Amino acid sequence: MPVLAPLVVVGVVVCFALWVLADARRWARRGTPVVVRLGSITIATPEAWAVACLLLFVIFGPVYVIARRG
């Protein structure tokens, strides 16, 4: 059981990043890309969103959900 918990967390993060990639591509095709500026950092492409969510899920997961409503 102790080995399973980290695998589940990684699986959830990867699935969320893939969902973000697909969702951000949909928004971009509609002509309203999801863009956020945090200081000097700008995230504007679906690929950048997916990588950001994959690497820093705790920060960029909620940021993406808020920015897409925007």
Short mmCIF file of N, CA, C and O in Angstrom, two decimals:
data_model
loop_
_atom_site.label_atom_id
_atom_site.label_comp_id
_atom_site.label_asym_id
_atom_site.label_seq_id
_atom_site.Cartn_x
_atom_site.Cartn_y
_atom_site.Cartn_z
N MET A 1 0.80 -1.21 0.00
CA MET A 1 0.00 0.00 0.00
C MET A 1 0.84 1.28 0.00
O MET A 1 0.48 2.22 -0.69
N PRO A 2 1.95 1.36 0.74
CA PRO A 2 2.74 2.59 0.73
C PRO A 2 3.30 2.95 -0.64
O PRO A 2 3.49 4.11 -0.95
N VAL A 3 3.56 1.96 -1.48
CA VAL A 3 4.08 2.23 -2.82
C VAL A 3 2.98 2.73 -3.74
O VAL A 3 3.22 3.51 -4.65
N LEU A 4 1.76 2.32 -3.49
CA LEU A 4 0.64 2.66 -4.36
C LEU A 4 0.26 4.15 -4.28
O LEU A 4 -0.08 4.75 -5.30
N ALA A 5 0.34 4.75 -3.12
CA ALA A 5 -0.08 6.14 -2.95
C ALA A 5 0.69 7.11 -3.84
O ALA A 5 0.08 7.93 -4.53
N PRO A 6 2.03 7.05 -3.89
CA PRO A 6 2.73 7.97 -4.79
C PRO A 6 2.40 7.73 -6.25
O PRO A 6 2.33 8.68 -7.04
N LEU A 7 2.17 6.48 -6.62
CA LEU A 7 1.80 6.19 -8.01
C LEU A 7 0.45 6.77 -8.36
O LEU A 7 0.25 7.27 -9.47
N VAL A 8 -0.46 6.74 -7.42
CA VAL A 8 -1.79 7.32 -7.64
C VAL A 8 -1.66 8.84 -7.81
O VAL A 8 -2.27 9.42 -8.71
N VAL A 9 -0.85 9.47 -6.97
CA VAL A 9 -0.66 10.92 -7.06
C VAL A 9 -0.04 11.28 -8.41
O VAL A 9 -0.50 12.22 -9.09
N VAL A 10 0.98 10.57 -8.83
CA VAL A 10 1.61 10.83 -10.12
C VAL A 10 0.60 10.63 -11.25
O VAL A 10 0.54 11.42 -12.19
N GLY A 11 -0.20 9.58 -11.16
CA GLY A 11 -1.23 9.33 -12.17
C GLY A 11 -2.24 10.46 -12.27
O GLY A 11 -2.61 10.87 -13.37
N VAL A 12 -2.66 10.97 -11.13
CA VAL A 12 -3.62 12.08 -11.12
C VAL A 12 -2.99 13.33 -11.74
O VAL A 12 -3.63 14.02 -12.55
N VAL A 13 -1.75 13.63 -11.40
CA VAL A 13 -1.07 14.80 -11.95
C VAL A 13 -0.91 14.68 -13.46
O VAL A 13 -1.16 15.63 -14.21
N VAL A 14 -0.51 13.51 -13.93
CA VAL A 14 -0.33 13.30 -15.38
C VAL A 14 -1.67 13.42 -16.10
O VAL A 14 -1.77 14.08 -17.14
N CYS A 15 -2.71 12.82 -15.55
CA CYS A 15 -4.04 12.93 -16.17
C CYS A 15 -4.52 14.38 -16.20
O CYS A 15 -5.09 14.83 -17.20
N PHE A 16 -4.28 15.11 -15.13
CA PHE A 16 -4.68 16.52 -15.10
C PHE A 16 -3.92 17.32 -16.15
O PHE A 16 -4.50 18.14 -16.86
N ALA A 17 -2.61 17.08 -16.28
CA ALA A 17 -1.80 17.79 -17.27
C ALA A 17 -2.28 17.48 -18.69
O ALA A 17 -2.33 18.38 -19.54
N LEU A 18 -2.66 16.24 -18.95
CA LEU A 18 -3.19 15.88 -20.27
C LEU A 18 -4.54 16.55 -20.53
O LEU A 18 -4.81 17.00 -21.63
N TRP A 19 -5.36 16.64 -19.50
CA TRP A 19 -6.64 17.34 -19.63
C TRP A 19 -6.40 18.82 -19.91
O TRP A 19 -7.06 19.42 -20.76
N VAL A 20 -5.44 19.42 -19.19
CA VAL A 20 -5.11 20.83 -19.41
C VAL A 20 -4.65 21.05 -20.84
O VAL A 20 -5.06 22.01 -21.50
N LEU A 21 -3.81 20.16 -21.36
CA LEU A 21 -3.33 20.27 -22.74
C LEU A 21 -4.50 20.26 -23.71
O LEU A 21 -4.61 21.13 -24.58
N ALA A 22 -5.40 19.30 -23.57
CA ALA A 22 -6.55 19.20 -24.48
C ALA A 22 -7.48 20.40 -24.33
O ALA A 22 -7.95 20.97 -25.33
N ASP A 23 -7.74 20.81 -23.11
CA ASP A 23 -8.64 21.93 -22.86
C ASP A 23 -8.06 23.24 -23.38
O ASP A 23 -8.76 24.03 -24.02
N ALA A 24 -6.78 23.46 -23.12
CA ALA A 24 -6.14 24.69 -23.60
C ALA A 24 -6.10 24.74 -25.13
O ALA A 24 -6.26 25.81 -25.72
N ARG A 25 -5.91 23.60 -25.76
CA ARG A 25 -5.95 23.56 -27.23
C ARG A 25 -7.35 23.91 -27.73
O ARG A 25 -7.50 24.62 -28.73
N ARG A 26 -8.37 23.42 -27.06
CA ARG A 26 -9.76 23.75 -27.44
C ARG A 26 -10.01 25.25 -27.34
O ARG A 26 -10.58 25.86 -28.24
N TRP A 27 -9.58 25.86 -26.23
CA TRP A 27 -9.76 27.30 -26.06
C TRP A 27 -9.00 28.07 -27.13
O TRP A 27 -9.49 29.06 -27.66
N ALA A 28 -7.78 27.61 -27.46
CA ALA A 28 -6.97 28.30 -28.48
C ALA A 28 -7.64 28.20 -29.85
O ALA A 28 -7.65 29.17 -30.62
N ARG A 29 -8.21 27.04 -30.18
CA ARG A 29 -8.90 26.89 -31.47
C ARG A 29 -10.11 27.80 -31.56
O ARG A 29 -10.47 28.26 -32.64
N ARG A 30 -10.75 28.06 -30.45
CA ARG A 30 -11.91 28.95 -30.43
C ARG A 30 -11.52 30.42 -30.55
O ARG A 30 -12.38 31.30 -30.65
N GLY A 31 -10.23 30.69 -30.48
CA GLY A 31 -9.76 32.06 -30.59
C GLY A 31 -9.63 32.78 -29.26
O GLY A 31 -9.38 33.99 -29.23
N THR A 32 -9.81 32.07 -28.16
CA THR A 32 -9.67 32.67 -26.84
C THR A 32 -8.70 31.83 -26.01
O THR A 32 -9.12 31.09 -25.11
N PRO A 33 -7.41 31.94 -26.30
CA PRO A 33 -6.44 31.13 -25.56
C PRO A 33 -6.40 31.50 -24.09
O PRO A 33 -6.70 32.65 -23.72
N VAL A 34 -6.05 30.55 -23.27
CA VAL A 34 -5.91 30.79 -21.83
C VAL A 34 -4.50 31.34 -21.62
O VAL A 34 -3.51 30.68 -21.90
N VAL A 35 -4.44 32.59 -21.16
CA VAL A 35 -3.15 33.26 -20.96
C VAL A 35 -3.12 33.83 -19.55
O VAL A 35 -4.10 34.39 -19.08
N VAL A 36 -1.98 33.66 -18.91
CA VAL A 36 -1.80 34.25 -17.58
C VAL A 36 -0.40 34.84 -17.49
O VAL A 36 0.55 34.32 -18.08
N ARG A 37 -0.32 35.97 -16.80
CA ARG A 37 0.97 36.61 -16.55
C ARG A 37 1.17 36.69 -15.04
O ARG A 37 0.36 37.29 -14.34
N LEU A 38 2.26 36.09 -14.59
CA LEU A 38 2.62 36.13 -13.18
C LEU A 38 3.98 36.79 -13.08
O LEU A 38 5.01 36.13 -13.24
N GLY A 39 3.98 38.09 -12.85
CA GLY A 39 5.25 38.82 -12.84
C GLY A 39 5.86 38.80 -14.23
O GLY A 39 5.24 39.22 -15.20
N SER A 40 7.06 38.27 -14.34
CA SER A 40 7.74 38.21 -15.63
C SER A 40 7.45 36.91 -16.37
O SER A 40 7.95 36.70 -17.48
N ILE A 41 6.64 36.03 -15.80
CA ILE A 41 6.32 34.75 -16.42
C ILE A 41 4.98 34.86 -17.14
O ILE A 41 3.98 35.28 -16.56
N THR A 42 4.96 34.48 -18.41
CA THR A 42 3.73 34.44 -19.20
C THR A 42 3.54 33.02 -19.70
O THR A 42 4.44 32.44 -20.29
N ILE A 43 2.37 32.48 -19.45
CA ILE A 43 2.03 31.15 -19.96
C ILE A 43 0.89 31.35 -20.94
O ILE A 43 -0.20 31.80 -20.56
N ALA A 44 1.15 31.03 -22.21
CA ALA A 44 0.17 31.34 -23.25
C ALA A 44 -0.13 30.19 -24.19
O ALA A 44 -1.11 30.25 -24.92
N THR A 45 0.67 29.14 -24.20
CA THR A 45 0.43 28.04 -25.13
C THR A 45 -0.08 26.82 -24.38
O THR A 45 0.24 26.64 -23.20
N PRO A 46 -0.85 25.98 -25.05
CA PRO A 46 -1.32 24.76 -24.39
C PRO A 46 -0.18 23.89 -23.88
O PRO A 46 -0.26 23.32 -22.79
N GLU A 47 0.91 23.82 -24.64
CA GLU A 47 2.05 23.00 -24.23
C GLU A 47 2.70 23.56 -22.97
O GLU A 47 3.08 22.81 -22.07
N ALA A 48 2.82 24.88 -22.90
CA ALA A 48 3.40 25.51 -21.70
C ALA A 48 2.52 25.26 -20.49
O ALA A 48 3.03 24.99 -19.39
N TRP A 49 1.20 25.32 -20.67
CA TRP A 49 0.29 25.03 -19.57
C TRP A 49 0.45 23.59 -19.08
O TRP A 49 0.50 23.34 -17.88
N ALA A 50 0.54 22.66 -20.02
CA ALA A 50 0.67 21.25 -19.64
C ALA A 50 1.96 20.99 -18.88
O ALA A 50 1.96 20.31 -17.85
N VAL A 51 3.05 21.57 -19.37
CA VAL A 51 4.34 21.37 -18.69
C VAL A 51 4.32 22.02 -17.31
O VAL A 51 4.79 21.43 -16.32
N ALA A 52 3.78 23.22 -17.22
CA ALA A 52 3.70 23.91 -15.93
C ALA A 52 2.86 23.10 -14.93
O ALA A 52 3.26 22.93 -13.77
N CYS A 53 1.74 22.56 -15.39
CA CYS A 53 0.89 21.76 -14.50
C CYS A 53 1.56 20.45 -14.12
O CYS A 53 1.39 19.96 -13.01
N LEU A 54 2.32 19.89 -15.03
CA LEU A 54 3.02 18.64 -14.75
C LEU A 54 4.13 18.85 -13.72
O LEU A 54 4.28 18.05 -12.80
N LEU A 55 4.87 19.93 -13.86
CA LEU A 55 6.01 20.16 -12.97
C LEU A 55 5.62 20.81 -11.65
O LEU A 55 6.19 20.49 -10.61
N LEU A 56 4.67 21.73 -11.68
CA LEU A 56 4.26 22.45 -10.46
C LEU A 56 2.75 22.41 -10.32
O LEU A 56 2.07 23.45 -10.30
N PHE A 57 2.22 21.22 -10.20
CA PHE A 57 0.78 20.99 -10.16
C PHE A 57 0.09 21.82 -9.09
O PHE A 57 -0.97 22.41 -9.32
N VAL A 58 0.68 21.88 -7.91
CA VAL A 58 0.04 22.56 -6.78
C VAL A 58 -0.16 24.05 -7.06
O VAL A 58 -1.15 24.64 -6.62
N ILE A 59 0.73 24.65 -7.83
CA ILE A 59 0.62 26.07 -8.15
C ILE A 59 -0.20 26.30 -9.41
O ILE A 59 -1.18 27.05 -9.42
N PHE A 60 0.20 25.64 -10.52
CA PHE A 60 -0.39 25.96 -11.81
C PHE A 60 -1.71 25.25 -12.09
O PHE A 60 -2.45 25.68 -12.97
N GLY A 61 -2.02 24.19 -11.36
CA GLY A 61 -3.34 23.55 -11.52
C GLY A 61 -4.46 24.53 -11.19
O GLY A 61 -5.32 24.82 -12.04
N PRO A 62 -4.45 25.08 -9.98
CA PRO A 62 -5.49 26.07 -9.64
C PRO A 62 -5.42 27.33 -10.50
O PRO A 62 -6.46 27.89 -10.85
N VAL A 63 -4.22 27.77 -10.86
CA VAL A 63 -4.08 28.97 -11.70
C VAL A 63 -4.76 28.73 -13.04
O VAL A 63 -5.46 29.61 -13.55
N TYR A 64 -4.56 27.55 -13.62
CA TYR A 64 -5.19 27.26 -14.92
C TYR A 64 -6.71 27.28 -14.80
O TYR A 64 -7.40 27.88 -15.63
N VAL A 65 -7.24 26.64 -13.77
CA VAL A 65 -8.69 26.57 -13.62
C VAL A 65 -9.28 27.97 -13.45
O VAL A 65 -10.32 28.29 -14.03
N ILE A 66 -8.60 28.82 -12.72
CA ILE A 66 -9.07 30.20 -12.54
C ILE A 66 -8.91 31.00 -13.82
O ILE A 66 -9.81 31.74 -14.22
N ALA A 67 -7.78 30.85 -14.51
CA ALA A 67 -7.51 31.63 -15.73
C ALA A 67 -8.45 31.27 -16.86
O ALA A 67 -8.81 32.13 -17.66
N ARG A 68 -8.87 30.04 -16.96
CA ARG A 68 -9.75 29.65 -18.06
C ARG A 68 -11.15 30.22 -17.90
O ARG A 68 -11.91 30.32 -18.85
N ARG A 69 -11.52 30.60 -16.71
CA ARG A 69 -12.82 31.21 -16.48
C ARG A 69 -12.81 32.68 -16.85
O ARG A 69 -13.86 33.27 -17.06
N GLY A 70 -11.62 33.25 -16.89
CA GLY A 70 -11.34 34.57 -17.01
C GLY A 70 -11.80 35.65 -17.75
O GLY A 70 -11.99 36.66 -17.87
#
